Coordinates of C-alpha atoms and ligand atoms in Angstrom, one line a residue:
M1 CA -13.9 -14.5 80.9
C2 CA -14.7 -14.9 77.1
G3 CA -17.7 -13.6 75.2
I4 CA -19.8 -16.0 73.2
V5 CA -22.7 -14.9 71.5
G6 CA -25.5 -17.6 70.0
Y7 CA -28.1 -17.2 67.6
V8 CA -31.0 -18.9 65.9
G9 CA -34.1 -16.6 63.4
M10 CA -34.4 -15.3 60.7
R11 CA -31.8 -12.7 60.2
A12 CA -28.7 -12.6 58.7
S13 CA -26.6 -14.6 61.8
Q14 CA -23.4 -12.9 60.8
D15 CA -24.7 -9.2 61.8
V16 CA -26.2 -10.7 65.0
L17 CA -23.1 -12.2 65.9
M18 CA -21.1 -9.8 65.5
G19 CA -22.9 -7.2 66.4
G20 CA -23.4 -9.1 70.1
L21 CA -19.4 -9.8 69.9
K22 CA -18.7 -6.1 69.7
R23 CA -20.8 -5.5 73.2
L24 CA -18.5 -7.9 74.7
E25 CA -15.3 -7.2 73.4
Y26 CA -14.5 -6.4 77.0
R27 CA -14.8 -9.8 78.4
G28 CA -11.5 -10.7 76.3
Y29 CA -10.1 -9.1 72.9
D30 CA -7.4 -11.5 72.1
S31 CA -9.0 -13.5 68.9
A32 CA -12.6 -13.5 67.7
G33 CA -14.3 -16.4 65.6
V34 CA -17.9 -16.8 63.8
A35 CA -19.2 -20.2 62.8
I36 CA -22.5 -19.7 60.7
L37 CA -25.0 -22.7 59.2
S38 CA -25.2 -22.0 55.6
T39 CA -28.7 -22.0 53.8
D40 CA -27.3 -24.5 51.3
G41 CA -26.9 -27.1 54.5
G42 CA -22.5 -26.3 55.1
L43 CA -20.7 -24.9 57.9
L44 CA -19.1 -22.0 57.5
A45 CA -16.1 -20.8 60.0
H46 CA -13.6 -18.0 60.1
K47 CA -11.6 -17.2 63.1
R48 CA -8.6 -14.7 63.6
A49 CA -6.3 -14.1 66.1
G50 CA -6.3 -10.6 67.7
K51 CA -9.0 -8.2 68.3
L52 CA -12.4 -7.8 67.6
S53 CA -12.1 -5.8 64.2
V54 CA -9.2 -7.9 62.5
L55 CA -12.2 -10.2 62.1
A56 CA -14.7 -8.0 61.6
D57 CA -12.2 -6.7 58.4
D58 CA -12.5 -9.9 56.6
L59 CA -16.2 -10.8 56.7
D60 CA -16.3 -6.9 55.6
S61 CA -14.6 -7.9 52.5
R62 CA -15.8 -11.5 52.2
P63 CA -19.3 -12.4 54.0
L64 CA -19.4 -15.6 55.6
S65 CA -22.6 -16.2 55.0
S66 CA -26.7 -15.3 55.1
G67 CA -27.5 -17.8 57.0
T68 CA -29.8 -17.4 59.9
T69 CA -28.4 -20.2 63.0
G70 CA -24.7 -19.1 64.6
I71 CA -22.1 -18.9 67.1
A72 CA -19.7 -16.6 67.9
H73 CA -16.9 -16.2 70.3
T74 CA -14.3 -13.0 71.9
R75 CA -11.5 -14.6 73.4
W76 CA -9.5 -14.0 76.6
A77 CA -6.5 -16.5 76.6
T78 CA -6.2 -19.4 79.7
H79 CA -4.9 -22.6 77.6
G80 CA -3.0 -21.6 74.2
A81 CA -1.1 -18.7 73.2
P82 CA -3.7 -15.8 71.0
T83 CA -3.6 -17.2 67.5
D84 CA -5.7 -18.2 64.7
A85 CA -5.5 -22.2 65.1
N86 CA -6.2 -21.3 69.0
A87 CA -9.3 -18.9 68.1
H88 CA -12.8 -20.3 68.4
P89 CA -14.9 -21.9 67.5
H90 CA -13.6 -25.0 66.9
L91 CA -14.6 -27.3 64.1
A92 CA -15.2 -31.5 64.1
D93 CA -17.3 -34.4 62.3
G94 CA -15.1 -32.9 59.0
G95 CA -15.8 -29.5 59.9
K96 CA -19.6 -30.1 60.5
L97 CA -20.0 -29.3 64.0
A98 CA -18.6 -25.9 65.5
L99 CA -17.9 -25.0 69.1
I100 CA -17.4 -22.6 71.2
H101 CA -16.3 -22.3 75.4
N102 CA -15.7 -20.6 77.9
G103 CA -14.2 -20.9 81.5
I104 CA -11.6 -24.0 82.0
I105 CA -11.8 -27.4 81.4
E106 CA -10.0 -28.5 84.2
N107 CA -10.2 -33.0 83.1
F108 CA -9.0 -31.7 79.6
Q109 CA -5.7 -33.4 79.2
E110 CA -6.3 -36.6 80.2
L111 CA -10.0 -36.5 77.6
K112 CA -7.2 -35.1 75.0
A113 CA -5.1 -38.4 76.1
E114 CA -8.3 -41.0 75.2
L115 CA -9.1 -39.1 72.3
V116 CA -5.4 -38.9 70.0
A117 CA -5.4 -42.5 71.3
G118 CA -9.3 -42.7 69.8
G119 CA -6.8 -41.8 66.9
E120 CA -8.3 -38.0 66.7
E121 CA -6.2 -35.4 65.5
F122 CA -5.3 -31.8 67.3
L123 CA -5.4 -28.1 65.6
S124 CA -5.1 -26.3 68.6
E125 CA -3.3 -26.5 72.7
T126 CA -7.0 -25.4 73.6
D127 CA -9.0 -27.2 76.1
S128 CA -11.8 -26.4 74.3
E129 CA -11.4 -28.3 71.4
V130 CA -11.2 -31.7 73.7
A131 CA -15.2 -30.8 74.1
A132 CA -15.4 -29.9 70.1
L133 CA -14.0 -33.6 69.4
M134 CA -16.1 -35.2 71.7
L135 CA -19.4 -33.4 71.5
A136 CA -18.6 -34.9 67.9
R137 CA -18.0 -38.2 69.0
E138 CA -21.4 -38.8 70.8
F139 CA -23.6 -37.0 68.3
R140 CA -22.7 -39.7 65.7
T141 CA -23.7 -42.4 68.6
H142 CA -27.3 -40.3 69.6
S143 CA -27.8 -37.9 66.1
N144 CA -29.4 -35.5 68.5
L145 CA -27.1 -32.4 69.7
T146 CA -28.5 -31.7 73.1
T147 CA -28.2 -35.5 73.7
A148 CA -24.9 -35.6 72.6
M149 CA -23.8 -32.8 74.4
Q150 CA -25.2 -34.1 77.8
A151 CA -23.3 -37.0 77.0
V152 CA -20.2 -34.8 76.9
V153 CA -20.8 -32.2 80.0
G154 CA -21.1 -35.3 82.0
K155 CA -17.1 -35.9 81.5
L156 CA -16.2 -32.8 82.0
E157 CA -14.8 -31.2 85.3
G158 CA -14.1 -27.4 85.7
A159 CA -15.6 -23.9 84.7
F160 CA -17.1 -23.9 81.2
T161 CA -19.8 -22.7 79.1
L162 CA -20.3 -24.7 76.2
L163 CA -22.3 -23.5 72.4
A164 CA -22.7 -25.7 69.0
V165 CA -24.0 -26.3 66.2
H166 CA -23.9 -29.0 63.7
T167 CA -25.2 -29.3 60.0
D168 CA -27.5 -31.8 60.2
A169 CA -29.1 -29.9 63.4
P170 CA -30.6 -27.1 61.1
G171 CA -31.9 -23.9 63.0
V172 CA -30.5 -25.2 66.5
V173 CA -28.0 -23.6 68.8
V174 CA -27.6 -25.6 71.9
G175 CA -25.6 -24.4 74.7
A176 CA -24.3 -25.8 78.3
R177 CA -23.5 -24.0 81.1
R178 CA -21.5 -25.2 84.9
N179 CA -19.2 -22.5 87.0
S180 CA -19.6 -19.5 83.8
P181 CA -21.8 -17.8 82.8
L182 CA -24.9 -18.2 80.1
V183 CA -28.2 -16.3 79.7
V184 CA -31.2 -16.5 77.0
G185 CA -32.7 -13.7 75.0
L186 CA -36.5 -14.6 74.1
G187 CA -37.4 -13.2 70.7
D188 CA -40.5 -13.2 68.3
G189 CA -39.6 -16.0 66.0
E190 CA -35.5 -16.0 67.1
N191 CA -33.6 -16.8 70.3
F192 CA -30.0 -16.0 71.5
L193 CA -27.8 -16.8 74.1
G194 CA -25.0 -14.8 75.4
S195 CA -22.7 -14.6 78.1
D196 CA -24.7 -11.9 79.2
V197 CA -27.2 -9.5 78.2
A198 CA -25.1 -7.5 76.5
A199 CA -25.2 -10.0 73.2
F200 CA -28.1 -9.6 72.4
V201 CA -29.8 -6.5 74.0
A202 CA -30.0 -5.1 70.7
Y203 CA -32.8 -7.2 70.0
T204 CA -34.4 -8.0 73.1
Q205 CA -35.0 -6.9 76.4
K206 CA -36.5 -10.3 77.6
A207 CA -34.2 -13.1 78.8
L208 CA -33.6 -16.3 81.0
A209 CA -30.8 -16.6 83.0
L210 CA -30.1 -20.4 83.0
G211 CA -29.2 -21.8 86.4
Q212 CA -25.8 -24.1 87.5
D213 CA -25.3 -27.5 84.9
Q214 CA -28.1 -26.9 82.7
I215 CA -28.4 -27.2 79.2
V216 CA -30.6 -25.1 77.1
T217 CA -31.4 -25.6 73.2
I218 CA -33.2 -23.0 71.0
T219 CA -34.8 -22.7 68.0
P220 CA -36.4 -19.8 66.4
E221 CA -39.6 -21.4 67.8
S222 CA -39.1 -22.6 71.2
V223 CA -36.3 -22.6 74.2
S224 CA -36.3 -25.9 76.3
V225 CA -33.6 -26.2 79.2
I226 CA -33.0 -29.2 81.2
T227 CA -30.4 -30.5 83.8
F228 CA -27.4 -32.6 83.0
E229 CA -29.4 -35.3 84.1
G230 CA -32.1 -34.4 81.5
D231 CA -35.0 -33.0 83.6
P232 CA -36.6 -30.0 82.4
V233 CA -36.2 -27.0 83.8
T234 CA -38.1 -23.6 83.6
P235 CA -35.9 -20.5 84.7
A236 CA -37.5 -17.7 85.7
E237 CA -37.5 -14.6 82.8
F238 CA -36.1 -11.6 83.7
T239 CA -36.3 -7.6 81.7
I240 CA -33.8 -6.5 81.2
D241 CA -33.0 -2.5 83.0
W242 CA -31.4 -0.9 79.9
D243 CA -30.8 -0.9 76.1
A244 CA -28.3 -1.4 73.4
S245 CA -27.7 2.7 73.5
A246 CA -26.7 2.6 76.9
A247 CA -24.2 0.1 76.3
E248 CA -22.3 2.3 73.3
K249 CA -19.9 4.7 73.7
G250 CA -22.6 8.1 72.9
G251 CA -19.9 9.9 71.5
W252 CA -17.6 10.3 74.4
S253 CA -13.7 8.9 73.3
S254 CA -13.9 6.1 75.5
F255 CA -16.3 3.4 77.9
M256 CA -14.3 4.9 80.9
A257 CA -14.8 8.5 79.6
K258 CA -18.9 8.0 79.5
E259 CA -18.9 5.8 82.1
I260 CA -17.3 8.3 84.8
S261 CA -20.1 10.9 83.7
E262 CA -22.6 8.8 84.9
E263 CA -20.6 8.5 88.6
P264 CA -23.4 10.7 89.1
E265 CA -26.2 8.6 87.6
A266 CA -25.2 5.6 89.1
V267 CA -25.1 6.4 92.5
A268 CA -29.2 8.5 92.3
N269 CA -30.1 5.2 90.8
T270 CA -29.0 3.1 93.4
L271 CA -30.6 5.0 95.6
R272 CA -33.0 5.2 94.1
G273 CA -36.8 4.0 96.1
R274 CA -34.5 2.7 98.8
L275 CA -33.8 5.9 101.1
G276 CA -36.8 7.9 102.4
A277 CA -36.3 12.3 103.2
D278 CA -36.9 11.1 106.7
G279 CA -33.7 8.3 106.3
V280 CA -35.1 4.9 106.7
V281 CA -33.7 2.1 104.3
T282 CA -36.2 -0.2 102.3
L283 CA -34.5 -3.0 101.3
P284 CA -37.4 -6.4 100.8
E285 CA -35.1 -8.0 99.3
L286 CA -32.8 -8.7 102.8
D287 CA -36.1 -10.1 104.1
V288 CA -35.3 -13.2 103.6
L289 CA -32.1 -12.9 105.4
F290 CA -33.9 -12.1 108.6
A291 CA -36.6 -14.9 107.9
G292 CA -37.4 -17.9 111.6
D293 CA -36.2 -14.4 113.3
A294 CA -32.1 -15.4 112.1
T295 CA -30.0 -13.2 113.6
I296 CA -26.1 -11.9 112.1
S297 CA -23.9 -11.3 114.4
R298 CA -21.1 -10.8 112.4
I299 CA -19.8 -9.9 108.7
I300 CA -17.5 -10.5 106.0
F301 CA -17.0 -8.9 102.9
I302 CA -15.8 -11.2 100.2
A303 CA -14.4 -9.4 96.8
C304 CA -11.5 -8.7 94.5
G305 CA -9.9 -5.6 92.8
T306 CA -12.0 -1.9 93.1
A307 CA -15.1 -4.0 94.5
A308 CA -12.9 -5.1 97.7
Y309 CA -11.8 -1.1 98.4
A310 CA -15.8 -0.4 98.0
A311 CA -16.2 -3.2 100.6
M312 CA -13.6 -1.5 103.0
L313 CA -15.7 2.0 102.6
G314 CA -18.9 -1.0 103.6
A315 CA -17.3 -1.9 106.1
Y316 CA -16.5 1.2 107.9
A317 CA -19.7 2.6 107.6
I318 CA -21.5 -0.4 108.7
E319 CA -19.6 -1.2 111.6
K320 CA -19.9 2.4 113.1
W321 CA -23.9 2.2 111.8
S322 CA -25.3 -0.9 113.1
G323 CA -22.5 -2.0 115.4
I324 CA -22.2 -5.3 114.2
P325 CA -18.5 -6.9 113.6
V326 CA -17.3 -6.6 110.1
S327 CA -14.7 -7.4 108.4
V328 CA -12.9 -7.5 104.3
E329 CA -11.4 -10.3 102.6
L330 CA -10.3 -11.2 99.7
S331 CA -12.2 -13.5 97.6
H332 CA -9.4 -15.8 96.2
E333 CA -7.3 -15.6 100.3
F334 CA -11.3 -16.6 102.5
R335 CA -11.5 -20.0 100.8
Y336 CA -7.8 -21.5 101.8
R337 CA -7.4 -20.2 105.0
D338 CA -10.7 -22.1 106.7
P339 CA -12.0 -18.9 108.0
A340 CA -14.4 -19.7 110.9
V341 CA -17.8 -19.2 109.0
G342 CA -21.0 -20.5 109.8
A343 CA -24.7 -19.2 110.5
G344 CA -25.2 -16.4 112.6
T345 CA -22.5 -14.9 109.8
L346 CA -23.8 -12.7 106.9
V347 CA -20.4 -13.3 104.0
V348 CA -21.3 -10.3 101.6
S349 CA -19.9 -10.4 97.6
V350 CA -19.3 -7.3 96.0
S351 CA -19.3 -8.1 92.2
Q352 CA -19.7 -5.8 89.4
S353 CA -19.7 -8.7 87.2
G354 CA -21.5 -11.0 89.0
E355 CA -19.3 -13.6 87.5
T356 CA -15.5 -13.2 89.0
M357 CA -14.9 -17.2 89.7
D358 CA -12.7 -16.4 92.9
T359 CA -15.9 -14.8 94.2
L360 CA -18.0 -17.1 92.9
M361 CA -16.2 -19.8 94.5
A362 CA -15.9 -18.1 98.1
V363 CA -19.7 -17.7 98.1
R364 CA -20.0 -21.5 97.9
Y365 CA -17.7 -22.1 100.3
A366 CA -19.4 -19.7 103.0
A367 CA -23.0 -21.3 102.4
E368 CA -21.4 -24.5 102.6
K369 CA -20.5 -23.5 105.9
G370 CA -23.6 -22.4 106.7
A371 CA -23.5 -18.9 106.3
K372 CA -26.1 -16.4 104.8
T373 CA -24.6 -14.5 101.9
L374 CA -25.9 -11.5 100.0
S375 CA -24.5 -10.7 96.9
I376 CA -23.9 -7.0 95.9
C377 CA -23.9 -7.2 91.8
N378 CA -24.3 -4.6 89.0
T379 CA -25.7 -7.5 86.4
Q380 CA -28.3 -8.6 86.5
G381 CA -29.0 -12.5 86.1
A382 CA -25.4 -13.3 86.6
T383 CA -24.3 -16.7 88.5
I384 CA -23.3 -15.0 91.9
P385 CA -26.4 -13.0 92.9
R386 CA -28.6 -16.2 91.6
E387 CA -26.4 -18.6 93.8
S388 CA -26.8 -16.1 96.9
D389 CA -29.2 -16.0 99.6
A390 CA -30.2 -12.6 99.0
A391 CA -28.8 -10.2 96.2
L392 CA -28.6 -5.9 96.7
Y393 CA -28.2 -4.7 93.0
T394 CA -26.5 -1.6 91.9
F395 CA -28.1 0.0 88.5
A396 CA -25.5 1.7 87.9
G397 CA -26.3 0.5 84.4
P398 CA -23.7 -1.8 82.0
E399 CA -20.5 -1.4 82.7
V400 CA -18.2 -1.8 79.8
A401 CA -14.5 -0.4 80.7
V402 CA -12.4 -2.8 82.1
A403 CA -11.4 -0.5 84.5
S404 CA -14.3 -0.1 87.3
T405 CA -15.5 3.6 88.2
K406 CA -19.4 4.1 88.5
A407 CA -19.9 1.1 89.4
F408 CA -17.2 1.1 92.6
L409 CA -19.4 4.5 93.8
S410 CA -22.9 2.1 93.7
Q411 CA -21.3 -0.4 95.1
V412 CA -20.8 1.6 97.9
V413 CA -23.6 3.3 97.6
A414 CA -25.0 0.1 98.3
S415 CA -22.8 -1.0 100.7
Y416 CA -24.0 2.3 103.0
L417 CA -27.7 1.7 102.4
L418 CA -26.9 -2.2 104.0
G419 CA -25.1 -0.5 106.9
M420 CA -27.8 1.7 107.5
Y421 CA -30.7 -1.1 107.4
L422 CA -28.9 -3.3 109.6
G423 CA -28.2 -0.2 111.6
Q424 CA -32.5 0.7 112.1
R425 CA -33.4 -3.2 112.5
N426 CA -31.2 -3.6 115.5
G427 CA -31.8 0.1 116.7
V428 CA -27.7 1.3 116.9
L429 CA -28.6 3.8 114.0
G430 CA -31.0 6.2 115.1
E431 CA -33.6 8.7 113.7
S432 CA -32.0 11.7 113.8
E433 CA -28.6 10.7 112.2
S434 CA -30.9 8.5 109.5
K435 CA -31.9 11.6 108.4
K436 CA -28.5 13.2 108.5
L437 CA -27.8 10.6 106.2
A438 CA -30.4 10.8 104.2
D439 CA -29.6 14.8 103.4
D440 CA -26.1 13.7 103.1
F441 CA -27.0 11.2 100.3
D442 CA -29.1 13.6 98.9
A443 CA -26.3 15.9 98.1
L444 CA -24.2 13.5 96.8
P445 CA -25.2 13.6 93.3
A446 CA -24.9 17.1 92.6
Q447 CA -22.1 17.3 94.1
L448 CA -20.3 13.9 92.5
E449 CA -21.6 16.2 89.0
E450 CA -19.6 19.1 90.5
M451 CA -15.9 16.4 90.7
V452 CA -16.4 15.3 87.2
E453 CA -16.1 18.7 85.8
T454 CA -12.4 18.9 87.5
G455 CA -11.8 16.2 84.7
P456 CA -9.8 19.4 82.2
R457 CA -7.7 20.1 85.6
I458 CA -7.0 17.0 85.8
K459 CA -5.6 15.8 82.4
E460 CA -3.1 18.8 82.4
L461 CA -2.2 17.2 85.4
A462 CA -1.6 14.1 83.7
G463 CA 0.0 15.8 80.9
W464 CA 2.6 16.9 82.6
M465 CA 3.6 13.9 83.9
A466 CA 3.3 11.5 81.0
D467 CA 6.9 10.2 81.5
T468 CA 6.2 9.6 85.4
R469 CA 7.5 6.5 86.4
S470 CA 5.9 5.7 90.3
V471 CA 2.7 7.5 92.1
L472 CA 1.6 6.8 95.5
Y473 CA -1.2 7.2 97.7
L474 CA -1.8 8.3 100.9
G475 CA -5.2 8.2 102.6
R476 CA -6.3 7.4 106.0
H477 CA -9.2 5.6 108.0
V478 CA -12.1 5.9 104.8
G479 CA -9.4 7.9 102.5
Y480 CA -7.1 4.7 102.9
P481 CA -9.4 2.9 100.5
V482 CA -9.7 5.7 98.1
A483 CA -5.8 5.3 98.0
L484 CA -5.7 1.6 97.6
E485 CA -8.4 2.4 94.5
G486 CA -6.2 5.2 93.0
A487 CA -3.5 2.9 92.7
L488 CA -5.2 0.5 91.1
K489 CA -6.8 2.3 88.0
L490 CA -3.3 4.0 87.6
K491 CA -1.3 0.4 87.6
E492 CA -3.9 -1.0 85.3
L493 CA -5.0 2.2 82.8
A494 CA -1.6 4.1 82.5
Y495 CA 0.8 0.4 83.4
I496 CA 2.7 2.0 86.0
H497 CA 3.7 1.2 89.3
A498 CA 1.9 2.8 92.2
E499 CA 1.3 2.0 95.6
G500 CA -1.6 3.1 98.1
F501 CA -0.8 3.5 101.7
A502 CA -2.5 3.8 105.2
A503 CA -0.9 7.0 105.8
G504 CA -0.1 6.5 109.7
E505 CA 2.1 3.9 107.6
L506 CA 3.9 5.7 106.4
K507 CA 7.0 6.3 108.5
H508 CA 7.1 2.5 109.2
G509 CA 8.9 2.4 106.1
P510 CA 7.0 3.4 102.9
I511 CA 8.6 6.8 103.5
A512 CA 12.0 5.7 102.6
L513 CA 10.5 5.5 99.1
I514 CA 10.4 9.8 99.1
E515 CA 12.5 11.0 96.9
P516 CA 13.2 14.4 95.1
G517 CA 9.8 14.9 92.5
Q518 CA 8.2 11.9 93.8
I519 CA 4.7 12.6 93.2
V520 CA 2.1 11.7 96.0
F521 CA -1.8 12.1 96.1
V522 CA -3.1 12.4 99.4
I523 CA -6.5 11.8 100.2
V524 CA -6.9 14.6 103.7
P525 CA -9.6 14.4 106.1
S526 CA -11.7 17.1 106.7
P527 CA -10.4 19.9 108.7
R528 CA -14.2 19.7 110.3
D529 CA -13.0 15.7 111.5
P530 CA -13.3 16.1 115.4
S531 CA -11.0 12.7 115.0
S532 CA -8.6 15.2 114.2
L533 CA -6.9 13.3 111.9
H534 CA -6.9 15.4 109.6
S535 CA -3.6 17.4 111.6
K536 CA -1.6 13.8 111.5
V537 CA -2.2 14.0 107.8
V538 CA -1.3 17.7 107.2
S539 CA 2.1 16.2 109.0
N540 CA 2.6 13.1 106.9
I541 CA 2.4 15.6 103.9
Q542 CA 4.7 18.2 106.0
E543 CA 6.9 15.0 106.1
I544 CA 7.1 14.0 102.7
R545 CA 7.4 17.4 100.9
A546 CA 10.5 17.8 103.3
R547 CA 12.0 14.9 101.2
G548 CA 11.2 16.7 98.0
A549 CA 8.4 15.2 97.2
R550 CA 5.6 16.2 94.8
V551 CA 2.5 16.6 96.6
I552 CA -1.5 16.7 94.5
A553 CA -3.5 17.3 98.2
I554 CA -7.5 16.1 97.1
A555 CA -9.1 18.2 100.2
E556 CA -12.0 20.0 101.4
K557 CA -13.2 23.2 100.1
G558 CA -11.7 25.8 102.4
D559 CA -8.6 23.9 103.7
A560 CA -6.2 26.6 104.3
A561 CA -3.9 23.8 106.3
V562 CA -2.9 22.0 103.4
L563 CA -2.8 25.3 101.2
P564 CA 1.5 25.9 101.6
F565 CA 2.5 22.3 101.6
A566 CA 0.6 21.2 98.7
D567 CA 1.9 21.8 95.1
E568 CA -1.1 21.1 93.8
V569 CA -4.9 21.2 95.6
I570 CA -7.8 19.7 94.1
Q571 CA -10.8 20.9 96.8
I572 CA -14.2 18.5 97.2
P573 CA -17.2 19.9 98.1
L574 CA -18.0 19.7 102.3
A575 CA -19.3 16.6 103.2
S576 CA -19.9 14.1 106.3
S577 CA -16.8 11.8 106.5
F578 CA -18.3 9.2 104.9
M579 CA -19.3 10.9 101.7
E580 CA -16.3 12.1 100.5
P581 CA -14.0 9.2 99.5
L582 CA -16.7 9.7 96.7
L583 CA -16.2 12.8 96.1
A584 CA -12.1 12.2 96.5
V585 CA -12.0 8.9 94.4
V586 CA -13.8 10.3 91.1
P587 CA -10.7 12.8 90.5
L588 CA -8.3 9.4 90.9
H589 CA -10.5 7.8 88.5
I590 CA -9.9 10.4 86.2
F591 CA -6.6 11.0 86.9
G592 CA -6.0 7.1 85.6
M593 CA -7.9 7.0 82.9
E594 CA -5.9 10.8 81.4
L595 CA -2.7 9.2 82.0
A596 CA -3.4 6.2 79.9
G597 CA -4.2 8.5 77.6
A598 CA -1.5 10.9 77.4
K599 CA 0.6 7.6 76.6
G600 CA -1.3 6.8 74.1
L601 CA -2.6 3.5 75.8
D602 CA -6.2 2.0 75.3
I603 CA -8.7 2.9 77.8
D604 CA -11.0 0.6 77.3
Q605 CA -8.8 -2.4 77.2
P606 CA -6.0 -2.5 79.0
R607 CA -3.3 -4.9 78.1
N608 CA -3.3 -8.3 79.8
L609 CA -7.0 -7.9 81.5
A610 CA -10.7 -8.8 81.0
K611 CA -13.7 -7.2 82.2
S612 CA -14.8 -10.3 84.1
V613 CA -12.6 -12.7 85.8
T614 CA -13.9 -16.0 85.3
V615 CA -11.9 -18.1 85.9
E616 CA -10.2 -18.8 89.0
Ligands
AGP1 C1 -11.2 -2.5 88.5 O1 -11.0 -1.5 87.8 C2 -10.7 -4.3 88.0 N1 -10.6 -4.0 86.5 C3 -10.9 -5.1 88.6 O2 -10.2 -5.0 90.0 C4 -11.9 -6.0 89.1 O3 -13.1 -4.4 90.5 C5 -11.9 -7.1 89.8 O4 -11.7 -8.1 89.2 C6 -13.5 -7.3 90.5 O5 -14.5 -7.8 89.8 P1 -15.7 -8.0 89.6 O6 -16.3 -6.5 91.0 O7 -17.2 -7.7 88.0 O8 -16.5 -9.3 90.7

């Protein structure tokens, strides 16, 4: 959950490292620090609690060094409060060695006890400092940073990405990873390391993704990778499909505002090349799942947070279009309930970052039980897709704001494509329905643009609700995951109690929450919906209005039945039932952002959160 950067080459490493941290800050922002090998053979380090700007201000007034080798870290605290002492890098060997760490070393207490018994002094409360002191000891034995790292990682348990430099190894950065991300940026006379490609995309779009239990040694002219056992490895090279400008705010007031505006493009990019005008879905990356005439008799989605709500929408669609039973489970619950998983089960993980530890562990569990695994992911080279049998990438581009928006829509679209693909493979989804869906998808980006344009109206609504203490969201069928997603956005952005309910659940308890002035968003099904859910939801609106609720209805244009009972109506274009959730969610994303803005809160980096939860 931390951001880490390493550099070796011809540039002043401080600029490269700080620029990389800036693009990784969304991974954690409790403290930050830099260590650089200076040109006179020393090691200079500076670290500060607080956001990256605190460190940057210090370095602006007192630059650290012109050295061209260094490492840097922005932290999301796990062990030890966000203080200067607990910030990374951690120094050892008399200040000659610096180490940074992302993850949790689960056996650090026993290792720390051994070090203390051996006379080592600790300056921090962190698990990471244990690795620094161990590495210093091993370096004094081996006099080689790579070999010393190899000795250390063999004793560590848990999740870690480690980077280290030493004054006696000039021009070298060594990294190691287990259960935590590390990618290599390949330059000309320079090389980079990072938690994800955002760390170095400003300098190169050529990258390598390190695998589990691997150690990488970079110099200006070389990149060498070995396993923890010392066997050489050649990781696959890949090209990053976006540039640094895409990872900048580009004039928007927040990354979230920028990313909401990109929702139509994210959907268009995820569809591109996969869905013909005739409705035929082409996903060659999934062929591997059917090798040897393998069949899929059951699908289980695993995901967390917003990704789980995308999975819920996908589950409705896949079961309808393919006839395959589908369930959705929270990753962190899945493996602890001893699920009946085995051959014939396809476990589909949904993850924007591809590094969510709860989801990664659930994927590993499923694979161990003999299930096939498919990753729907937005981050190339991330751990979850690399460890899955197949990956269906979304192409939403970098999503920097902690609150997921465009990635959510692209996850839904990818899972819909999966449903069409499976339905066409097993003959359940016919040509005419496929063609109709293709037409629906074709209209979707423009309709999403229309929803993005509701921004000013939503901002006005948020303005007069800035002091509200509670908001409820009601939805039914595919509107239910939208209600859950809308509530999550308000919780994580505006720090307001918000809850999403299945509308049918109202009379089984939640209606007791309704009192005069209670704000309730209601996602209303289409009046053209033959299943008559529309009339049921309109009845729900009447029931809560009768008890004083202030109702904001999200309803289809021309839906006259809603007008007499809603205080506000946000209209969505006419669309098919599976497309409507994608349209209805946009004003809820905007509302969460605008209410946070009205309260003067940090929209891109809400308190206590990080973009990628890489600890369990
Ligand atoms: C979404 O707005 C939240 N930031 C959070 O629920 C997120 O969706 C969840 O942590 C899963 O992240 P992932 O998609 O990277 O796995």
